[in-house]
């Protein structure tokens, strides 16, 4: 029985199933000490300044938060070197992505993105009854920008490029993206999803300085979930032309970024040196893990994020379970590969040892 006349687009959708956590894996396999390398979270607890700011803000939650998150937006704008009206915030960058669909996509409109890529793109496309146009990744699991440009039609409203791409970790330069944007009609919105911005090499360029001035149809999204380690608080941001930001802002639920989230994100910006140090540690660990994997005969695509991609093909499901039995929970993509989050040195060693064991 169904209660109410659920929209066909929603009725056809699967329910969201988050990745398994360590506790579930322990119960399933009768083990202890499992570690979760499945969701690209930051393994380190939030910096002290964030915990203090969130605790202090808790005393004021009888009041609604500032709907416009004025202080947070201003701090972000100053930090990024853009005008205040070029920045907005949302509950996670997934929140911004959903707002982009609500702003631009009517039923039947086309949304173009590479595949495999971030899993919310197909979910949100279906939610608004849009038409997903997926373009296979090119050589080396890198986004094929020419093929994406060729897939754009008069029905296309939105294009998503996750840079770095989740789950393969590969990224393209802003020079390549500028060449791509030249081929995109002015009235098609290009979202550069930079959830892993802080983990990428500076040589790839910065779309805020390299793309936004020339392309008012480009919107850049970033998040406090990964580098700043605030996944549980839910704060993401978008940077774009003020008119585009104003359109996207209309679709936000009232007071969507809650008071604790605003306070925590603000503290993370004010103490970004500490966040940057942690990111540098994770990037160094990424190099170490990548080298160790290559030493085990497992070269990985160059990662510009806090995870690595293992091309496990037909062995994916079996090896994923074998890793899990050894207490290492990763993210499998059946028949394709396994995504492994870079963590602390001790947890990365656990993974490397388990991987050697499983694949030997
Ligand atoms: C993790 C991730 C996000 C968003 O995460 P939020 O927690 O919603 O900010 C967005 N895009 C990609 C590609 C991601 O991997």
mmCIF file of C-alpha atoms and ligand atoms in Angstrom:
data_model
loop_
_atom_site.group_PDB
_atom_site.id
_atom_site.type_symbol
_atom_site.label_atom_id
_atom_site.label_comp_id
_atom_site.label_asym_id
_atom_site.label_seq_id
_atom_site.Cartn_x
_atom_site.Cartn_y
_atom_site.Cartn_z
ATOM 1 C CA UNK A 1 0.000 0.000 0.000
ATOM 2 C CA UNK A 2 1.180 3.515 -0.698
ATOM 3 C CA UNK A 3 0.000 6.399 1.393
ATOM 4 C CA UNK A 4 -0.816 9.407 -0.721
ATOM 5 C CA UNK A 5 -0.039 9.957 -4.395
ATOM 6 C CA UNK A 6 3.755 9.894 -4.254
ATOM 7 C CA UNK A 7 5.288 11.595 -7.315
ATOM 8 C CA UNK A 8 6.372 8.913 -9.814
ATOM 9 C CA UNK A 9 9.916 10.338 -9.792
ATOM 10 C CA UNK A 10 10.126 9.795 -6.023
ATOM 11 C CA UNK A 11 8.368 6.415 -5.999
ATOM 12 C CA UNK A 12 10.991 5.137 -8.461
ATOM 13 C CA UNK A 13 13.884 6.274 -6.274
ATOM 14 C CA UNK A 14 15.740 3.891 -3.978
ATOM 15 C CA UNK A 15 15.998 4.988 -0.323
ATOM 16 C CA UNK A 16 19.329 6.535 0.583
ATOM 17 C CA UNK A 17 21.707 3.989 2.116
ATOM 18 C CA UNK A 18 24.694 5.546 3.830
ATOM 19 C CA UNK A 19 27.989 3.637 3.909
ATOM 20 C CA UNK A 20 28.516 1.079 6.602
ATOM 21 C CA UNK A 21 30.117 2.331 9.801
ATOM 22 C CA UNK A 22 32.786 0.557 11.816
ATOM 23 C CA UNK A 23 30.336 -0.632 14.511
ATOM 24 C CA UNK A 24 28.100 -2.377 11.963
ATOM 25 C CA UNK A 25 31.084 -4.135 10.421
ATOM 26 C CA UNK A 26 32.227 -5.291 13.873
ATOM 27 C CA UNK A 27 28.793 -6.754 14.652
ATOM 28 C CA UNK A 28 28.545 -8.440 11.258
ATOM 29 C CA UNK A 29 31.931 -10.142 11.347
ATOM 30 C CA UNK A 30 32.284 -10.646 15.105
ATOM 31 C CA UNK A 31 35.417 -8.497 15.242
ATOM 32 C CA UNK A 32 36.589 -5.520 17.270
ATOM 33 C CA UNK A 33 38.651 -2.483 16.321
ATOM 34 C CA UNK A 34 37.191 -1.916 12.857
ATOM 35 C CA UNK A 35 38.120 1.334 11.123
ATOM 36 C CA UNK A 36 36.020 3.329 8.660
ATOM 37 C CA UNK A 37 37.769 4.474 5.494
ATOM 38 C CA UNK A 38 34.520 4.644 3.550
ATOM 39 C CA UNK A 39 33.184 8.198 3.579
ATOM 40 C CA UNK A 40 36.163 10.496 2.961
ATOM 41 C CA UNK A 41 35.814 11.977 6.420
ATOM 42 C CA UNK A 42 38.675 13.701 8.194
ATOM 43 C CA UNK A 43 39.991 11.210 10.779
ATOM 44 C CA UNK A 44 41.036 13.985 13.186
ATOM 45 C CA UNK A 45 38.532 15.514 15.606
ATOM 46 C CA UNK A 46 37.606 19.161 14.933
ATOM 47 C CA UNK A 47 40.154 21.746 16.100
ATOM 48 C CA UNK A 48 39.619 23.075 19.647
ATOM 49 C CA UNK A 49 38.439 26.484 18.436
ATOM 50 C CA UNK A 50 35.581 24.835 16.526
ATOM 51 C CA UNK A 51 34.487 22.744 19.506
ATOM 52 C CA UNK A 52 34.556 25.855 21.723
ATOM 53 C CA UNK A 53 32.568 27.943 19.230
ATOM 54 C CA UNK A 54 29.929 25.231 18.733
ATOM 55 C CA UNK A 55 29.599 24.717 22.506
ATOM 56 C CA UNK A 56 29.189 28.451 23.082
ATOM 57 C CA UNK A 57 26.593 28.716 20.307
ATOM 58 C CA UNK A 58 24.586 25.884 21.884
ATOM 59 C CA UNK A 59 23.507 28.250 24.673
ATOM 60 C CA UNK A 60 21.650 30.388 22.126
ATOM 61 C CA UNK A 61 19.693 27.816 20.166
ATOM 62 C CA UNK A 62 16.348 28.999 21.525
ATOM 63 C CA UNK A 63 16.691 31.698 18.825
ATOM 64 C CA UNK A 64 16.613 31.152 15.066
ATOM 65 C CA UNK A 65 19.996 31.450 13.435
ATOM 66 C CA UNK A 66 20.760 34.310 11.031
ATOM 67 C CA UNK A 67 19.064 33.046 7.850
ATOM 68 C CA UNK A 68 21.614 34.849 5.672
ATOM 69 C CA UNK A 69 24.597 33.674 7.763
ATOM 70 C CA UNK A 70 25.958 37.201 7.371
ATOM 71 C CA UNK A 71 29.073 36.826 9.509
ATOM 72 C CA UNK A 72 30.045 33.498 7.960
ATOM 73 C CA UNK A 73 29.535 34.730 4.392
ATOM 74 C CA UNK A 74 31.560 37.877 5.067
ATOM 75 C CA UNK A 75 34.407 35.865 6.599
ATOM 76 C CA UNK A 76 34.368 33.450 3.669
ATOM 77 C CA UNK A 77 34.328 36.258 1.117
ATOM 78 C CA UNK A 78 37.284 37.955 2.798
ATOM 79 C CA UNK A 79 39.138 34.654 3.024
ATOM 80 C CA UNK A 80 38.538 33.892 -0.661
ATOM 81 C CA UNK A 81 39.096 37.448 -1.861
ATOM 82 C CA UNK A 82 35.660 37.935 -3.450
ATOM 83 C CA UNK A 83 32.716 40.280 -2.799
ATOM 84 C CA UNK A 84 30.262 39.221 -0.059
ATOM 85 C CA UNK A 85 27.425 38.798 -2.568
ATOM 86 C CA UNK A 86 29.432 36.214 -4.532
ATOM 87 C CA UNK A 87 29.259 33.700 -1.670
ATOM 88 C CA UNK A 88 26.456 31.657 -0.189
ATOM 89 C CA UNK A 89 26.313 28.814 2.323
ATOM 90 C CA UNK A 90 24.047 25.779 2.665
ATOM 91 C CA UNK A 91 23.686 22.603 4.743
ATOM 92 C CA UNK A 92 26.680 20.859 3.167
ATOM 93 C CA UNK A 93 27.694 21.404 -0.428
ATOM 94 C CA UNK A 94 25.130 18.690 -1.195
ATOM 95 C CA UNK A 95 22.613 21.286 -0.025
ATOM 96 C CA UNK A 96 23.921 23.734 -2.632
ATOM 97 C CA UNK A 97 23.834 21.035 -5.306
ATOM 98 C CA UNK A 98 20.186 20.325 -4.529
ATOM 99 C CA UNK A 99 19.414 24.048 -4.698
ATOM 100 C CA UNK A 100 20.978 24.166 -8.168
ATOM 101 C CA UNK A 101 18.507 21.506 -9.320
ATOM 102 C CA UNK A 102 15.588 23.380 -7.747
ATOM 103 C CA UNK A 103 16.762 26.603 -9.401
ATOM 104 C CA UNK A 104 17.355 25.321 -12.916
ATOM 105 C CA UNK A 105 15.853 21.915 -13.704
ATOM 106 C CA UNK A 106 12.226 21.403 -14.769
ATOM 107 C CA UNK A 107 10.929 17.905 -15.608
ATOM 108 C CA UNK A 108 12.538 16.749 -18.856
ATOM 109 C CA UNK A 109 15.470 19.179 -18.704
ATOM 110 C CA UNK A 110 18.871 17.581 -19.210
ATOM 111 C CA UNK A 111 21.668 17.427 -16.655
ATOM 112 C CA UNK A 112 25.103 16.385 -17.948
ATOM 113 C CA UNK A 113 27.826 14.853 -15.799
ATOM 114 C CA UNK A 114 30.646 12.336 -16.144
ATOM 115 C CA UNK A 115 30.206 8.818 -14.848
ATOM 116 C CA UNK A 116 31.336 7.417 -12.576
ATOM 117 C CA UNK A 117 31.156 10.484 -10.359
ATOM 118 C CA UNK A 118 29.498 11.813 -7.201
ATOM 119 C CA UNK A 119 26.412 9.796 -6.386
ATOM 120 C CA UNK A 120 24.085 12.656 -5.527
ATOM 121 C CA UNK A 121 24.028 13.893 -9.155
ATOM 122 C CA UNK A 122 21.774 11.044 -10.373
ATOM 123 C CA UNK A 123 19.672 11.145 -7.183
ATOM 124 C CA UNK A 124 18.889 14.859 -7.425
ATOM 125 C CA UNK A 125 18.321 14.621 -11.185
ATOM 126 C CA UNK A 126 15.698 11.953 -10.579
ATOM 127 C CA UNK A 127 14.151 13.902 -7.706
ATOM 128 C CA UNK A 128 13.233 16.782 -10.031
ATOM 129 C CA UNK A 129 12.349 14.421 -12.921
ATOM 130 C CA UNK A 130 15.253 15.725 -14.979
ATOM 131 C CA UNK A 131 17.013 13.653 -17.625
ATOM 132 C CA UNK A 132 20.517 12.458 -16.723
ATOM 133 C CA UNK A 133 23.009 12.522 -19.586
ATOM 134 C CA UNK A 134 26.117 10.676 -18.430
ATOM 135 C CA UNK A 135 29.483 10.753 -20.179
ATOM 136 C CA UNK A 136 32.023 7.977 -19.490
ATOM 137 C CA UNK A 137 35.293 9.005 -17.866
ATOM 138 C CA UNK A 138 38.201 9.144 -20.308
ATOM 139 C CA UNK A 139 41.645 7.555 -20.197
ATOM 140 C CA UNK A 140 43.133 7.177 -16.716
ATOM 141 C CA UNK A 141 39.697 7.758 -15.109
ATOM 142 C CA UNK A 142 39.966 11.464 -15.957
ATOM 143 C CA UNK A 143 36.894 13.522 -16.859
ATOM 144 C CA UNK A 144 36.565 13.732 -20.672
ATOM 145 C CA UNK A 145 35.792 17.431 -21.116
ATOM 146 C CA UNK A 146 35.429 17.300 -24.917
ATOM 147 C CA UNK A 147 32.905 14.475 -24.672
ATOM 148 C CA UNK A 148 30.983 16.401 -22.014
ATOM 149 C CA UNK A 149 30.901 19.503 -24.223
ATOM 150 C CA UNK A 150 29.638 17.358 -27.101
ATOM 151 C CA UNK A 151 26.831 15.960 -24.903
ATOM 152 C CA UNK A 152 25.319 19.400 -24.280
ATOM 153 C CA UNK A 153 22.072 20.047 -26.197
ATOM 154 C CA UNK A 154 19.518 22.894 -26.200
ATOM 155 C CA UNK A 155 17.726 20.950 -23.403
ATOM 156 C CA UNK A 156 20.782 21.028 -21.111
ATOM 157 C CA UNK A 157 20.417 23.228 -18.033
ATOM 158 C CA UNK A 158 23.228 22.041 -15.775
ATOM 159 C CA UNK A 159 26.653 20.432 -16.057
ATOM 160 C CA UNK A 160 28.504 18.992 -13.064
ATOM 161 C CA UNK A 161 32.252 18.458 -12.950
ATOM 162 C CA UNK A 162 33.531 17.065 -9.654
ATOM 163 C CA UNK A 163 37.137 18.253 -9.538
ATOM 164 C CA UNK A 164 38.756 16.176 -8.062
ATOM 165 C CA UNK A 165 36.381 13.480 -9.219
ATOM 166 C CA UNK A 166 34.785 11.262 -6.596
ATOM 167 C CA UNK A 167 35.510 8.298 -6.520
ATOM 168 C CA UNK A 168 38.563 8.267 -8.832
ATOM 169 C CA UNK A 169 40.429 11.243 -7.293
ATOM 170 C CA UNK A 170 41.580 12.601 -10.663
ATOM 171 C CA UNK A 171 41.435 16.319 -11.461
ATOM 172 C CA UNK A 172 41.814 18.647 -14.444
ATOM 173 C CA UNK A 173 43.428 22.112 -14.532
ATOM 174 C CA UNK A 174 41.502 25.378 -14.670
ATOM 175 C CA UNK A 175 43.210 25.937 -18.041
ATOM 176 C CA UNK A 176 41.489 22.812 -19.365
ATOM 177 C CA UNK A 177 38.237 23.888 -17.706
ATOM 178 C CA UNK A 178 38.451 27.334 -19.330
ATOM 179 C CA UNK A 179 38.805 25.687 -22.741
ATOM 180 C CA UNK A 180 35.758 23.592 -21.873
ATOM 181 C CA UNK A 181 33.702 26.569 -20.688
ATOM 182 C CA UNK A 182 34.387 28.317 -24.012
ATOM 183 C CA UNK A 183 32.401 25.513 -25.669
ATOM 184 C CA UNK A 184 29.454 25.716 -23.247
ATOM 185 C CA UNK A 185 26.509 27.991 -24.160
ATOM 186 C CA UNK A 186 26.170 31.037 -21.837
ATOM 187 C CA UNK A 187 22.797 29.883 -20.499
ATOM 188 C CA UNK A 188 24.021 26.481 -19.296
ATOM 189 C CA UNK A 189 25.248 26.457 -15.686
ATOM 190 C CA UNK A 190 28.573 24.696 -15.052
ATOM 191 C CA UNK A 191 29.072 23.592 -11.456
ATOM 192 C CA UNK A 192 32.689 22.889 -10.509
ATOM 193 C CA UNK A 193 32.266 20.722 -7.414
ATOM 194 C CA UNK A 194 35.428 21.223 -5.376
ATOM 195 C CA UNK A 195 34.627 19.225 -2.247
ATOM 196 C CA UNK A 196 38.307 18.232 -2.094
ATOM 197 C CA UNK A 197 39.779 21.630 -3.014
ATOM 198 C CA UNK A 198 42.202 21.790 -0.078
ATOM 199 C CA UNK A 199 43.831 18.453 -0.992
ATOM 200 C CA UNK A 200 44.599 19.429 -4.616
ATOM 201 C CA UNK A 201 47.897 20.791 -5.905
ATOM 202 C CA UNK A 202 48.010 24.551 -6.421
ATOM 203 C CA UNK A 203 49.385 24.075 -9.961
ATOM 204 C CA UNK A 204 45.932 22.983 -11.123
ATOM 205 C CA UNK A 205 44.754 26.583 -10.672
ATOM 206 C CA UNK A 206 41.849 28.124 -8.781
ATOM 207 C CA UNK A 207 38.493 28.430 -10.572
ATOM 208 C CA UNK A 208 37.564 31.466 -8.453
ATOM 209 C CA UNK A 209 40.321 33.557 -10.016
ATOM 210 C CA UNK A 210 40.756 31.627 -13.273
ATOM 211 C CA UNK A 211 37.137 31.007 -14.346
ATOM 212 C CA UNK A 212 34.587 33.173 -12.527
ATOM 213 C CA UNK A 213 35.694 36.530 -14.004
ATOM 214 C CA UNK A 214 35.262 35.256 -17.577
ATOM 215 C CA UNK A 215 32.314 32.906 -17.116
ATOM 216 C CA UNK A 216 29.254 34.192 -15.175
ATOM 217 C CA UNK A 217 27.574 30.803 -15.785
ATOM 218 C CA UNK A 218 30.157 28.966 -13.629
ATOM 219 C CA UNK A 219 29.483 28.179 -9.960
ATOM 220 C CA UNK A 220 32.137 26.724 -7.660
ATOM 221 C CA UNK A 221 31.087 24.623 -4.648
ATOM 222 C CA UNK A 222 33.253 23.752 -1.647
ATOM 223 C CA UNK A 223 32.644 22.272 1.788
ATOM 224 C CA UNK A 224 33.695 22.261 5.424
ATOM 225 C CA UNK A 225 33.001 18.510 5.580
ATOM 226 C CA UNK A 226 36.284 17.102 4.318
ATOM 227 C CA UNK A 227 39.376 19.269 4.941
ATOM 228 C CA UNK A 228 37.994 21.170 7.947
ATOM 229 C CA UNK A 229 36.574 17.947 9.389
ATOM 230 C CA UNK A 230 33.050 19.278 10.004
ATOM 231 C CA UNK A 231 31.076 16.605 8.122
ATOM 232 C CA UNK A 232 28.609 16.238 10.979
ATOM 233 C CA UNK A 233 27.853 19.975 11.160
ATOM 234 C CA UNK A 234 26.705 20.306 7.525
ATOM 235 C CA UNK A 235 28.137 23.468 5.990
ATOM 236 C CA UNK A 236 29.016 23.958 2.346
ATOM 237 C CA UNK A 237 29.469 27.030 0.184
ATOM 238 C CA UNK A 238 29.095 28.272 -3.362
ATOM 239 C CA UNK A 239 30.996 31.049 -5.102
ATOM 240 C CA UNK A 240 29.648 32.632 -8.306
ATOM 241 C CA UNK A 241 28.403 35.819 -9.973
ATOM 242 C CA UNK A 242 26.102 37.725 -7.534
ATOM 243 C CA UNK A 243 23.055 37.263 -9.775
ATOM 244 C CA UNK A 244 23.554 33.494 -9.898
ATOM 245 C CA UNK A 245 24.062 33.367 -6.120
ATOM 246 C CA UNK A 246 20.855 35.389 -5.617
ATOM 247 C CA UNK A 247 18.854 32.939 -7.776
ATOM 248 C CA UNK A 248 20.205 29.907 -5.948
ATOM 249 C CA UNK A 249 19.559 31.532 -2.551
ATOM 250 C CA UNK A 250 15.810 31.761 -3.280
ATOM 251 C CA UNK A 251 15.513 27.981 -3.101
ATOM 252 C CA UNK A 252 16.981 27.567 0.380
ATOM 253 C CA UNK A 253 14.818 26.324 3.243
ATOM 254 C CA UNK A 254 14.456 28.894 6.062
ATOM 255 C CA UNK A 255 17.369 28.910 8.520
ATOM 256 C CA UNK A 256 18.890 25.927 6.731
ATOM 257 C CA UNK A 257 22.417 26.460 8.061
ATOM 258 C CA UNK A 258 21.863 26.108 11.775
ATOM 259 C CA UNK A 259 23.437 28.252 14.488
ATOM 260 C CA UNK A 260 25.972 25.627 15.604
ATOM 261 C CA UNK A 261 27.073 25.051 12.023
ATOM 262 C CA UNK A 262 27.530 28.772 11.374
ATOM 263 C CA UNK A 263 29.596 29.192 14.550
ATOM 264 C CA UNK A 264 31.758 26.134 13.860
ATOM 265 C CA UNK A 265 32.450 27.061 10.246
ATOM 266 C CA UNK A 266 33.343 30.624 11.234
ATOM 267 C CA UNK A 267 35.852 29.338 13.804
ATOM 268 C CA UNK A 268 37.368 27.008 11.197
ATOM 269 C CA UNK A 269 38.009 29.977 8.878
ATOM 270 C CA UNK A 270 39.406 32.115 11.683
ATOM 271 C CA UNK A 271 41.812 29.292 12.582
ATOM 272 C CA UNK A 272 42.468 28.051 9.059
ATOM 273 C CA UNK A 273 46.215 27.714 9.743
ATOM 274 C CA UNK A 274 45.441 24.773 12.015
ATOM 275 C CA UNK A 275 43.158 23.238 9.418
ATOM 276 C CA UNK A 276 45.836 23.714 6.736
ATOM 277 C CA UNK A 277 48.404 21.898 8.871
ATOM 278 C CA UNK A 278 46.103 18.885 9.170
ATOM 279 C CA UNK A 279 45.460 18.889 5.452
ATOM 280 C CA UNK A 280 49.236 18.883 4.847
ATOM 281 C CA UNK A 281 49.549 15.820 7.097
ATOM 282 C CA UNK A 282 46.838 13.998 5.164
ATOM 283 C CA UNK A 283 48.414 14.933 1.819
ATOM 284 C CA UNK A 284 51.762 13.545 3.044
ATOM 285 C CA UNK A 285 50.005 10.370 4.135
ATOM 286 C CA UNK A 286 48.358 10.140 0.715
ATOM 287 C CA UNK A 287 51.816 10.121 -0.925
ATOM 288 C CA UNK A 288 52.993 7.453 1.467
ATOM 289 C CA UNK A 289 49.960 5.230 0.839
ATOM 290 C CA UNK A 290 50.157 5.726 -2.932
ATOM 291 C CA UNK A 291 53.850 4.736 -2.932
ATOM 292 C CA UNK A 292 53.226 1.722 -0.731
ATOM 293 C CA UNK A 293 50.378 0.563 -2.981
ATOM 294 C CA UNK A 294 52.554 1.003 -6.076
ATOM 295 C CA UNK A 295 55.211 -1.058 -4.257
ATOM 296 C CA UNK A 296 52.599 -3.799 -3.788
ATOM 297 C CA UNK A 297 51.889 -3.740 -7.530
ATOM 298 C CA UNK A 298 48.836 -1.501 -7.256
ATOM 299 C CA UNK A 299 49.355 1.775 -9.105
ATOM 300 C CA UNK A 300 46.504 4.232 -8.446
ATOM 301 C CA UNK A 301 45.282 7.153 -10.568
ATOM 302 C CA UNK A 302 46.900 10.414 -9.346
ATOM 303 C CA UNK A 303 44.705 11.545 -6.441
ATOM 304 C CA UNK A 304 43.990 15.216 -5.788
ATOM 305 C CA UNK A 305 41.683 14.316 -2.887
ATOM 306 C CA UNK A 306 41.718 12.568 0.501
ATOM 307 C CA UNK A 307 41.143 9.108 -0.969
ATOM 308 C CA UNK A 308 42.613 6.719 -3.496
ATOM 309 C CA UNK A 309 40.995 4.539 -6.144
ATOM 310 C CA UNK A 310 41.823 0.874 -6.568
ATOM 311 C CA UNK A 311 40.983 -0.646 -9.958
ATOM 312 C CA UNK A 312 39.697 -3.951 -8.631
ATOM 313 C CA UNK A 313 37.205 -4.719 -11.436
ATOM 314 C CA UNK A 314 35.528 -8.105 -11.050
ATOM 315 C CA UNK A 315 37.293 -8.724 -7.699
ATOM 316 C CA UNK A 316 35.709 -5.669 -6.066
ATOM 317 C CA UNK A 317 32.935 -7.301 -4.027
ATOM 318 C CA UNK A 318 35.073 -10.170 -2.777
ATOM 319 C CA UNK A 319 38.041 -8.022 -1.799
ATOM 320 C CA UNK A 320 35.789 -5.447 -0.151
ATOM 321 C CA UNK A 321 34.367 -8.147 2.134
ATOM 322 C CA UNK A 322 37.825 -9.574 2.819
ATOM 323 C CA UNK A 323 39.034 -6.121 3.873
ATOM 324 C CA UNK A 324 35.966 -5.752 6.066
ATOM 325 C CA UNK A 325 36.635 -9.088 7.784
ATOM 326 C CA UNK A 326 40.049 -7.630 8.659
ATOM 327 C CA UNK A 327 38.318 -4.611 10.177
ATOM 328 C CA UNK A 328 38.907 -2.179 7.320
ATOM 329 C CA UNK A 329 35.677 -0.698 5.958
ATOM 330 C CA UNK A 330 36.073 0.840 2.485
ATOM 331 C CA UNK A 331 33.655 1.960 -0.235
ATOM 332 C CA UNK A 332 33.118 -0.568 -3.041
ATOM 333 C CA UNK A 333 31.687 0.157 -6.499
ATOM 334 C CA UNK A 334 30.661 -3.288 -7.653
ATOM 335 C CA UNK A 335 32.512 -4.503 -10.747
ATOM 336 C CA UNK A 336 34.602 -1.313 -10.913
ATOM 337 C CA UNK A 337 36.792 -0.488 -7.953
ATOM 338 C CA UNK A 338 37.261 0.371 -4.291
ATOM 339 C CA UNK A 339 37.621 3.864 -2.855
ATOM 340 C CA UNK A 340 39.760 4.131 0.273
ATOM 341 C CA UNK A 341 39.864 7.248 2.447
ATOM 342 C CA UNK A 342 43.290 8.466 3.576
ATOM 343 C CA UNK A 343 43.385 8.500 7.375
ATOM 344 C CA UNK A 344 45.883 8.644 10.236
ATOM 345 C CA UNK A 345 49.262 6.880 9.795
ATOM 346 C CA UNK A 346 48.146 4.003 12.054
ATOM 347 C CA UNK A 347 44.862 3.471 10.186
ATOM 348 C CA UNK A 348 46.583 3.710 6.802
ATOM 349 C CA UNK A 349 49.039 1.046 7.967
ATOM 350 C CA UNK A 350 46.112 -1.165 8.960
ATOM 351 C CA UNK A 351 44.692 -0.764 5.465
ATOM 352 C CA UNK A 352 48.023 -1.409 3.715
ATOM 353 C CA UNK A 353 48.637 -4.573 5.730
ATOM 354 C CA UNK A 354 45.091 -5.840 5.119
ATOM 355 C CA UNK A 355 45.366 -5.036 1.414
ATOM 356 C CA UNK A 356 48.633 -6.929 1.043
ATOM 357 C CA UNK A 357 47.038 -9.865 2.842
ATOM 358 C CA UNK A 358 43.827 -9.840 0.781
ATOM 359 C CA UNK A 359 45.492 -9.502 -2.626
ATOM 360 C CA UNK A 360 48.426 -11.867 -2.029
HETATM 361 C C1 LIG B 1 31.681 14.799 -0.041
HETATM 362 C C2 LIG B 1 31.305 15.450 -1.342
HETATM 363 C C3 LIG B 1 30.426 16.546 -1.399
HETATM 364 C C4 LIG B 1 29.661 17.135 -0.303
HETATM 365 O O1 LIG B 1 29.681 16.913 0.908
HETATM 366 P P1 LIG B 1 28.879 17.810 1.951
HETATM 367 O O2 LIG B 1 29.174 17.116 3.214
HETATM 368 O O3 LIG B 1 27.449 17.779 1.562
HETATM 369 O O4 LIG B 1 29.449 19.185 1.861
HETATM 370 C C5 LIG B 1 30.175 17.145 -2.610
HETATM 371 N N1 LIG B 1 30.749 16.706 -3.718
HETATM 372 C C6 LIG B 1 31.581 15.675 -3.727
HETATM 373 C C7 LIG B 1 32.188 15.257 -5.010
HETATM 374 C C8 LIG B 1 31.873 14.997 -2.546
HETATM 375 O O5 LIG B 1 32.663 13.932 -2.587
#
